[in-house]
Amino acid sequence: MIAVIAGTPTDTQMGVDLLQKYGKAAKGYFVSKTPQEQSLLQVVYPEKLEHLVRQVMTTAKEQGAEVLYVYCNSLAAAVDLKKLAKELSMLLITPLMVYEKMGAQYQALGVIAANNQSTHGIERAIQTENPSVHVIGTGMLKLVDAVEEGAAPDEIILRYQLSSLLHFYKNAGCEAVILGCTHFSYFYDALREISSLPVIDPGYEMMRMLP
């Protein structure tokens, strides 16, 4: 059984739905109730967040989980999940593992994330593989709020002028744009349709890492 661990009930369920769509047995575990609570824990109370994540991971293992599928970019960036997974002897898969591979493929990348804690973690993961990669990051929690509210993908793109952001990334020399938040899979298809740059969604790449 795969334990899907994420920040809020919404992105947790998105991760469970993705795995079940491909025939994987998955159960969801969330750490906080809202994007605001999750962001506050990540930025201001990281020790409390680590304690909560350890509790969730321990519960998942006790309930039969063998794999930890962390479907939350900012959570993966804020907590030393490798350490916790080693303590519990569980296989770990996180979005940061996808980003490490991106460092070997590109020299300049744009990142759209939930907050700047997350953009920092993504940049670090990319530059672990290739320190010369230029990363331009944008943290925007309001995008997460819009997804949680159920706004239509096209409405989100228009409301927050994501087409202009994509244009900025292209003019800055970016070769691709990373969706640095698993919530953003919600508008991935709509964003890809208007983008002249490749748009990378880590959720599907993580699927390939499963045993």
PDB file of C-alpha atoms in Angstrom:
ATOM      1  CA  MET A   1       0.000   0.000   0.000  1.00  0.00           C
ATOM      2  CA  ILE A   2       1.192   3.491  -0.881  1.00  0.00           C
ATOM      3  CA  ALA A   3       0.777   6.302   1.646  1.00  0.00           C
ATOM      4  CA  VAL A   4       0.061   9.606  -0.082  1.00  0.00           C
ATOM      5  CA  ILE A   5       1.222  12.382   2.231  1.00  0.00           C
ATOM      6  CA  ALA A   6       0.437  15.991   1.394  1.00  0.00           C
ATOM      7  CA  GLY A   7      -0.286  19.373   2.917  1.00  0.00           C
ATOM      8  CA  THR A   8      -4.083  19.637   2.811  1.00  0.00           C
ATOM      9  CA  PRO A   9      -7.032  17.275   2.192  1.00  0.00           C
ATOM     10  CA  THR A  10      -7.338  18.634  -1.356  1.00  0.00           C
ATOM     11  CA  ASP A  11      -3.866  17.855  -2.688  1.00  0.00           C
ATOM     12  CA  THR A  12      -3.798  14.620  -0.676  1.00  0.00           C
ATOM     13  CA  GLN A  13      -6.927  13.425  -2.488  1.00  0.00           C
ATOM     14  CA  MET A  14      -5.498  14.561  -5.819  1.00  0.00           C
ATOM     15  CA  GLY A  15      -2.491  12.315  -5.195  1.00  0.00           C
ATOM     16  CA  VAL A  16      -4.669   9.365  -4.185  1.00  0.00           C
ATOM     17  CA  ASP A  17      -6.861   9.842  -7.272  1.00  0.00           C
ATOM     18  CA  LEU A  18      -3.820   9.935  -9.552  1.00  0.00           C
ATOM     19  CA  LEU A  19      -2.411   6.681  -8.170  1.00  0.00           C
ATOM     20  CA  GLN A  20      -5.764   4.898  -8.156  1.00  0.00           C
ATOM     21  CA  LYS A  21      -6.313   5.984 -11.761  1.00  0.00           C
ATOM     22  CA  TYR A  22      -3.289   3.840 -12.636  1.00  0.00           C
ATOM     23  CA  GLY A  23      -4.345   0.891 -10.503  1.00  0.00           C
ATOM     24  CA  LYS A  24      -2.237   1.591  -7.430  1.00  0.00           C
ATOM     25  CA  ALA A  25      -3.498   0.920  -3.897  1.00  0.00           C
ATOM     26  CA  ALA A  26      -3.210   4.238  -2.057  1.00  0.00           C
ATOM     27  CA  LYS A  27      -4.405   5.878   1.134  1.00  0.00           C
ATOM     28  CA  GLY A  28      -4.172   9.595   1.919  1.00  0.00           C
ATOM     29  CA  TYR A  29      -2.720  11.356   4.956  1.00  0.00           C
ATOM     30  CA  PHE A  30      -2.741  15.142   5.251  1.00  0.00           C
ATOM     31  CA  VAL A  31      -0.756  17.332   7.640  1.00  0.00           C
ATOM     32  CA  SER A  32      -2.902  20.480   7.863  1.00  0.00           C
ATOM     33  CA  LYS A  33      -6.428  21.634   7.056  1.00  0.00           C
ATOM     34  CA  THR A  34      -5.760  24.713   4.894  1.00  0.00           C
ATOM     35  CA  PRO A  35      -3.035  26.106   2.595  1.00  0.00           C
ATOM     36  CA  GLN A  36      -2.517  29.009   5.011  1.00  0.00           C
ATOM     37  CA  GLU A  37      -1.933  26.660   7.946  1.00  0.00           C
ATOM     38  CA  GLN A  38       0.467  24.570   5.889  1.00  0.00           C
ATOM     39  CA  SER A  39       2.448  27.591   4.692  1.00  0.00           C
ATOM     40  CA  LEU A  40       2.700  28.984   8.231  1.00  0.00           C
ATOM     41  CA  LEU A  41       4.034  25.666   9.537  1.00  0.00           C
ATOM     42  CA  GLN A  42       6.609  25.489   6.761  1.00  0.00           C
ATOM     43  CA  VAL A  43       7.918  29.018   7.130  1.00  0.00           C
ATOM     44  CA  VAL A  44       7.494  29.829  10.837  1.00  0.00           C
ATOM     45  CA  TYR A  45       7.163  26.525  12.692  1.00  0.00           C
ATOM     46  CA  PRO A  46       9.338  23.953  10.868  1.00  0.00           C
ATOM     47  CA  GLU A  47      10.043  21.912  14.025  1.00  0.00           C
ATOM     48  CA  LYS A  48       6.323  21.532  14.710  1.00  0.00           C
ATOM     49  CA  LEU A  49       5.791  20.566  11.075  1.00  0.00           C
ATOM     50  CA  GLU A  50       8.476  17.882  11.263  1.00  0.00           C
ATOM     51  CA  HIS A  51       6.829  16.473  14.393  1.00  0.00           C
ATOM     52  CA  LEU A  52       3.448  16.334  12.636  1.00  0.00           C
ATOM     53  CA  VAL A  53       4.922  14.684   9.552  1.00  0.00           C
ATOM     54  CA  ARG A  54       6.694  12.072  11.674  1.00  0.00           C
ATOM     55  CA  GLN A  55       3.382  11.257  13.380  1.00  0.00           C
ATOM     56  CA  VAL A  56       1.589  10.928  10.035  1.00  0.00           C
ATOM     57  CA  MET A  57       4.331   8.736   8.561  1.00  0.00           C
ATOM     58  CA  THR A  58       4.353   6.502  11.647  1.00  0.00           C
ATOM     59  CA  THR A  59       0.582   6.077  11.441  1.00  0.00           C
ATOM     60  CA  ALA A  60       0.823   5.212   7.741  1.00  0.00           C
ATOM     61  CA  LYS A  61       3.405   2.515   8.420  1.00  0.00           C
ATOM     62  CA  GLU A  62       1.346   1.069  11.272  1.00  0.00           C
ATOM     63  CA  GLN A  63      -1.567   0.830   8.847  1.00  0.00           C
ATOM     64  CA  GLY A  64       0.462  -1.180   6.345  1.00  0.00           C
ATOM     65  CA  ALA A  65       2.048   1.404   4.051  1.00  0.00           C
ATOM     66  CA  GLU A  66       5.337   0.400   2.443  1.00  0.00           C
ATOM     67  CA  VAL A  67       5.897   3.444   0.215  1.00  0.00           C
ATOM     68  CA  LEU A  68       5.722   7.152   1.107  1.00  0.00           C
ATOM     69  CA  TYR A  69       4.517   9.137  -1.898  1.00  0.00           C
ATOM     70  CA  VAL A  70       4.852  12.796  -0.873  1.00  0.00           C
ATOM     71  CA  TYR A  71       2.430  14.680  -3.098  1.00  0.00           C
ATOM     72  CA  CYS A  72       3.378  18.163  -1.912  1.00  0.00           C
ATOM     73  CA  ASN A  73       6.317  20.211  -3.180  1.00  0.00           C
ATOM     74  CA  SER A  74       6.508  22.696  -0.338  1.00  0.00           C
ATOM     75  CA  LEU A  75       6.257  19.957   2.297  1.00  0.00           C
ATOM     76  CA  ALA A  76       9.079  18.061   0.598  1.00  0.00           C
ATOM     77  CA  ALA A  77      11.184  21.230   0.644  1.00  0.00           C
ATOM     78  CA  ALA A  78      10.462  22.115   4.273  1.00  0.00           C
ATOM     79  CA  VAL A  79      11.099  18.779   6.024  1.00  0.00           C
ATOM     80  CA  ASP A  80      14.025  16.345   5.878  1.00  0.00           C
ATOM     81  CA  LEU A  81      11.876  13.507   4.599  1.00  0.00           C
ATOM     82  CA  LYS A  82      14.846  11.328   3.687  1.00  0.00           C
ATOM     83  CA  LYS A  83      15.833  11.257   7.348  1.00  0.00           C
ATOM     84  CA  LEU A  84      12.317  10.348   8.482  1.00  0.00           C
ATOM     85  CA  ALA A  85      11.891   7.665   5.819  1.00  0.00           C
ATOM     86  CA  LYS A  86      15.210   6.128   6.843  1.00  0.00           C
ATOM     87  CA  GLU A  87      14.093   6.086  10.494  1.00  0.00           C
ATOM     88  CA  LEU A  88      10.940   4.193   9.478  1.00  0.00           C
ATOM     89  CA  SER A  89      12.628   2.002   6.833  1.00  0.00           C
ATOM     90  CA  MET A  90      10.207   3.031   4.098  1.00  0.00           C
ATOM     91  CA  LEU A  91      10.675   3.778   0.394  1.00  0.00           C
ATOM     92  CA  LEU A  92      10.361   7.511  -0.262  1.00  0.00           C
ATOM     93  CA  ILE A  93       9.257   9.298  -3.437  1.00  0.00           C
ATOM     94  CA  THR A  94       9.023  13.109  -3.506  1.00  0.00           C
ATOM     95  CA  PRO A  95       8.774  15.849  -6.155  1.00  0.00           C
ATOM     96  CA  LEU A  96      12.315  16.959  -5.294  1.00  0.00           C
ATOM     97  CA  MET A  97      13.608  13.728  -6.813  1.00  0.00           C
ATOM     98  CA  VAL A  98      12.043  14.807 -10.104  1.00  0.00           C
ATOM     99  CA  TYR A  99      13.659  18.233  -9.891  1.00  0.00           C
ATOM    100  CA  GLU A 100      17.100  16.745  -9.357  1.00  0.00           C
ATOM    101  CA  LYS A 101      16.715  15.096 -12.753  1.00  0.00           C
ATOM    102  CA  MET A 102      15.678  18.413 -14.318  1.00  0.00           C
ATOM    103  CA  GLY A 103      19.100  19.778 -13.460  1.00  0.00           C
ATOM    104  CA  ALA A 104      20.655  17.344 -15.911  1.00  0.00           C
ATOM    105  CA  GLN A 105      18.314  18.348 -18.752  1.00  0.00           C
ATOM    106  CA  TYR A 106      18.093  22.149 -18.669  1.00  0.00           C
ATOM    107  CA  GLN A 107      20.238  25.220 -18.146  1.00  0.00           C
ATOM    108  CA  ALA A 108      17.439  27.666 -17.249  1.00  0.00           C
ATOM    109  CA  LEU A 109      14.098  26.894 -15.604  1.00  0.00           C
ATOM    110  CA  GLY A 110      11.072  28.840 -14.403  1.00  0.00           C
ATOM    111  CA  VAL A 111       9.259  27.629 -11.295  1.00  0.00           C
ATOM    112  CA  ILE A 112       5.701  28.423 -10.185  1.00  0.00           C
ATOM    113  CA  ALA A 113       5.281  27.342  -6.564  1.00  0.00           C
ATOM    114  CA  ALA A 114       2.969  27.824  -3.578  1.00  0.00           C
ATOM    115  CA  ASN A 115       5.438  29.910  -1.573  1.00  0.00           C
ATOM    116  CA  ASN A 116       9.066  30.977  -1.654  1.00  0.00           C
ATOM    117  CA  GLN A 117      10.054  28.294   0.857  1.00  0.00           C
ATOM    118  CA  SER A 118       9.123  25.875  -1.890  1.00  0.00           C
ATOM    119  CA  THR A 119      10.952  27.751  -4.677  1.00  0.00           C
ATOM    120  CA  HIS A 120      14.073  27.681  -2.512  1.00  0.00           C
ATOM    121  CA  GLY A 121      13.821  23.919  -1.995  1.00  0.00           C
ATOM    122  CA  ILE A 122      13.217  23.297  -5.686  1.00  0.00           C
ATOM    123  CA  GLU A 123      16.187  25.451  -6.700  1.00  0.00           C
ATOM    124  CA  ARG A 124      18.380  23.579  -4.227  1.00  0.00           C
ATOM    125  CA  ALA A 125      17.250  20.209  -5.611  1.00  0.00           C
ATOM    126  CA  ILE A 126      17.899  21.286  -9.206  1.00  0.00           C
ATOM    127  CA  GLN A 127      21.325  22.712  -8.428  1.00  0.00           C
ATOM    128  CA  THR A 128      22.316  19.583  -6.495  1.00  0.00           C
ATOM    129  CA  GLU A 129      22.499  17.901  -9.889  1.00  0.00           C
ATOM    130  CA  ASN A 130      23.823  20.911 -11.813  1.00  0.00           C
ATOM    131  CA  PRO A 131      24.957  24.036  -9.919  1.00  0.00           C
ATOM    132  CA  SER A 132      25.040  26.080 -13.129  1.00  0.00           C
ATOM    133  CA  VAL A 133      21.287  25.879 -13.811  1.00  0.00           C
ATOM    134  CA  HIS A 134      19.603  29.291 -13.601  1.00  0.00           C
ATOM    135  CA  VAL A 135      16.310  29.092 -11.702  1.00  0.00           C
ATOM    136  CA  ILE A 136      13.674  31.854 -11.617  1.00  0.00           C
ATOM    137  CA  GLY A 137      10.985  31.180  -9.021  1.00  0.00           C
ATOM    138  CA  THR A 138       7.568  32.643  -8.249  1.00  0.00           C
ATOM    139  CA  GLY A 139       5.730  31.792  -5.023  1.00  0.00           C
ATOM    140  CA  MET A 140       1.973  32.419  -5.147  1.00  0.00           C
ATOM    141  CA  LEU A 141      -0.242  30.943  -2.424  1.00  0.00           C
ATOM    142  CA  LYS A 142      -3.325  32.517  -4.020  1.00  0.00           C
ATOM    143  CA  LEU A 143      -3.083  29.947  -6.808  1.00  0.00           C
ATOM    144  CA  VAL A 144      -3.423  27.198  -4.217  1.00  0.00           C
ATOM    145  CA  ASP A 145      -6.413  28.984  -2.675  1.00  0.00           C
ATOM    146  CA  ALA A 146      -8.080  29.180  -6.093  1.00  0.00           C
ATOM    147  CA  VAL A 147      -7.628  25.451  -6.659  1.00  0.00           C
ATOM    148  CA  GLU A 148      -9.018  24.677  -3.205  1.00  0.00           C
ATOM    149  CA  GLU A 149     -12.017  26.892  -3.990  1.00  0.00           C
ATOM    150  CA  GLY A 150     -12.687  24.934  -7.186  1.00  0.00           C
ATOM    151  CA  ALA A 151     -12.255  27.861  -9.590  1.00  0.00           C
ATOM    152  CA  ALA A 152     -12.133  26.792 -13.250  1.00  0.00           C
ATOM    153  CA  PRO A 153      -8.594  26.299 -14.648  1.00  0.00           C
ATOM    154  CA  ASP A 154      -9.083  28.961 -17.348  1.00  0.00           C
ATOM    155  CA  GLU A 155     -10.371  31.401 -14.723  1.00  0.00           C
ATOM    156  CA  ILE A 156      -7.291  30.831 -12.545  1.00  0.00           C
ATOM    157  CA  ILE A 157      -4.974  31.445 -15.497  1.00  0.00           C
ATOM    158  CA  LEU A 158      -6.775  34.662 -16.387  1.00  0.00           C
ATOM    159  CA  ARG A 159      -7.205  35.957 -12.812  1.00  0.00           C
ATOM    160  CA  TYR A 160      -3.508  35.640 -11.978  1.00  0.00           C
ATOM    161  CA  GLN A 161      -2.195  36.487 -15.466  1.00  0.00           C
ATOM    162  CA  LEU A 162      -0.245  33.278 -15.804  1.00  0.00           C
ATOM    163  CA  SER A 163       0.108  33.814 -19.552  1.00  0.00           C
ATOM    164  CA  SER A 164       2.115  36.978 -18.767  1.00  0.00           C
ATOM    165  CA  LEU A 165       4.221  35.021 -16.287  1.00  0.00           C
ATOM    166  CA  LEU A 166       4.973  32.383 -18.916  1.00  0.00           C
ATOM    167  CA  HIS A 167       5.929  35.156 -21.348  1.00  0.00           C
ATOM    168  CA  PHE A 168       8.263  36.611 -18.723  1.00  0.00           C
ATOM    169  CA  TYR A 169       9.946  33.246 -18.201  1.00  0.00           C
ATOM    170  CA  LYS A 170      10.470  32.819 -21.934  1.00  0.00           C
ATOM    171  CA  ASN A 171      11.966  36.307 -22.296  1.00  0.00           C
ATOM    172  CA  ALA A 172      14.271  35.558 -19.353  1.00  0.00           C
ATOM    173  CA  GLY A 173      15.695  32.584 -21.251  1.00  0.00           C
ATOM    174  CA  CYS A 174      13.920  29.749 -19.470  1.00  0.00           C
ATOM    175  CA  GLU A 175      13.751  26.486 -21.417  1.00  0.00           C
ATOM    176  CA  ALA A 176      10.828  25.008 -19.458  1.00  0.00           C
ATOM    177  CA  VAL A 177       8.466  25.816 -16.595  1.00  0.00           C
ATOM    178  CA  ILE A 178       8.052  23.592 -13.552  1.00  0.00           C
ATOM    179  CA  LEU A 179       4.747  23.443 -11.704  1.00  0.00           C
ATOM    180  CA  GLY A 180       6.266  23.542  -8.243  1.00  0.00           C
ATOM    181  CA  CYS A 181       3.072  22.649  -6.383  1.00  0.00           C
ATOM    182  CA  THR A 182       1.034  19.473  -6.765  1.00  0.00           C
ATOM    183  CA  HIS A 183      -2.162  21.543  -6.513  1.00  0.00           C
ATOM    184  CA  PHE A 184      -1.210  22.965  -9.901  1.00  0.00           C
ATOM    185  CA  SER A 185      -1.844  19.653 -11.671  1.00  0.00           C
ATOM    186  CA  TYR A 186      -5.425  20.936 -11.555  1.00  0.00           C
ATOM    187  CA  PHE A 187      -4.723  23.504 -14.282  1.00  0.00           C
ATOM    188  CA  TYR A 188      -1.791  21.735 -15.966  1.00  0.00           C
ATOM    189  CA  ASP A 189      -3.647  20.915 -19.198  1.00  0.00           C
ATOM    190  CA  ALA A 190      -5.053  24.434 -19.562  1.00  0.00           C
ATOM    191  CA  LEU A 191      -1.657  26.022 -18.889  1.00  0.00           C
ATOM    192  CA  ARG A 192       0.140  23.740 -21.311  1.00  0.00           C
ATOM    193  CA  GLU A 193      -2.262  24.765 -24.083  1.00  0.00           C
ATOM    194  CA  ILE A 194      -1.208  28.426 -23.845  1.00  0.00           C
ATOM    195  CA  SER A 195       2.497  27.911 -23.133  1.00  0.00           C
ATOM    196  CA  SER A 196       5.212  28.095 -25.761  1.00  0.00           C
ATOM    197  CA  LEU A 197       7.548  26.447 -23.234  1.00  0.00           C
ATOM    198  CA  PRO A 198       7.334  22.846 -21.980  1.00  0.00           C
ATOM    199  CA  VAL A 199       5.368  22.644 -18.713  1.00  0.00           C
ATOM    200  CA  ILE A 200       6.570  19.989 -16.277  1.00  0.00           C
ATOM    201  CA  ASP A 201       4.134  18.398 -13.796  1.00  0.00           C
ATOM    202  CA  PRO A 202       6.057  16.365 -11.173  1.00  0.00           C
ATOM    203  CA  GLY A 203       3.100  14.140 -10.265  1.00  0.00           C
ATOM    204  CA  TYR A 204       3.297  12.064 -13.438  1.00  0.00           C
ATOM    205  CA  GLU A 205       7.086  11.873 -13.284  1.00  0.00           C
ATOM    206  CA  MET A 206       6.855  10.555  -9.712  1.00  0.00           C
ATOM    207  CA  MET A 207       4.561   7.783 -10.940  1.00  0.00           C
ATOM    208  CA  ARG A 208       7.464   6.365 -12.950  1.00  0.00           C
ATOM    209  CA  MET A 209       9.518   5.966  -9.771  1.00  0.00           C
ATOM    210  CA  LEU A 210       7.060   3.603  -8.128  1.00  0.00           C
ATOM    211  CA  PRO A 211       8.122  -0.047  -7.836  1.00  0.00           C
TER     212      PRO A 211
END
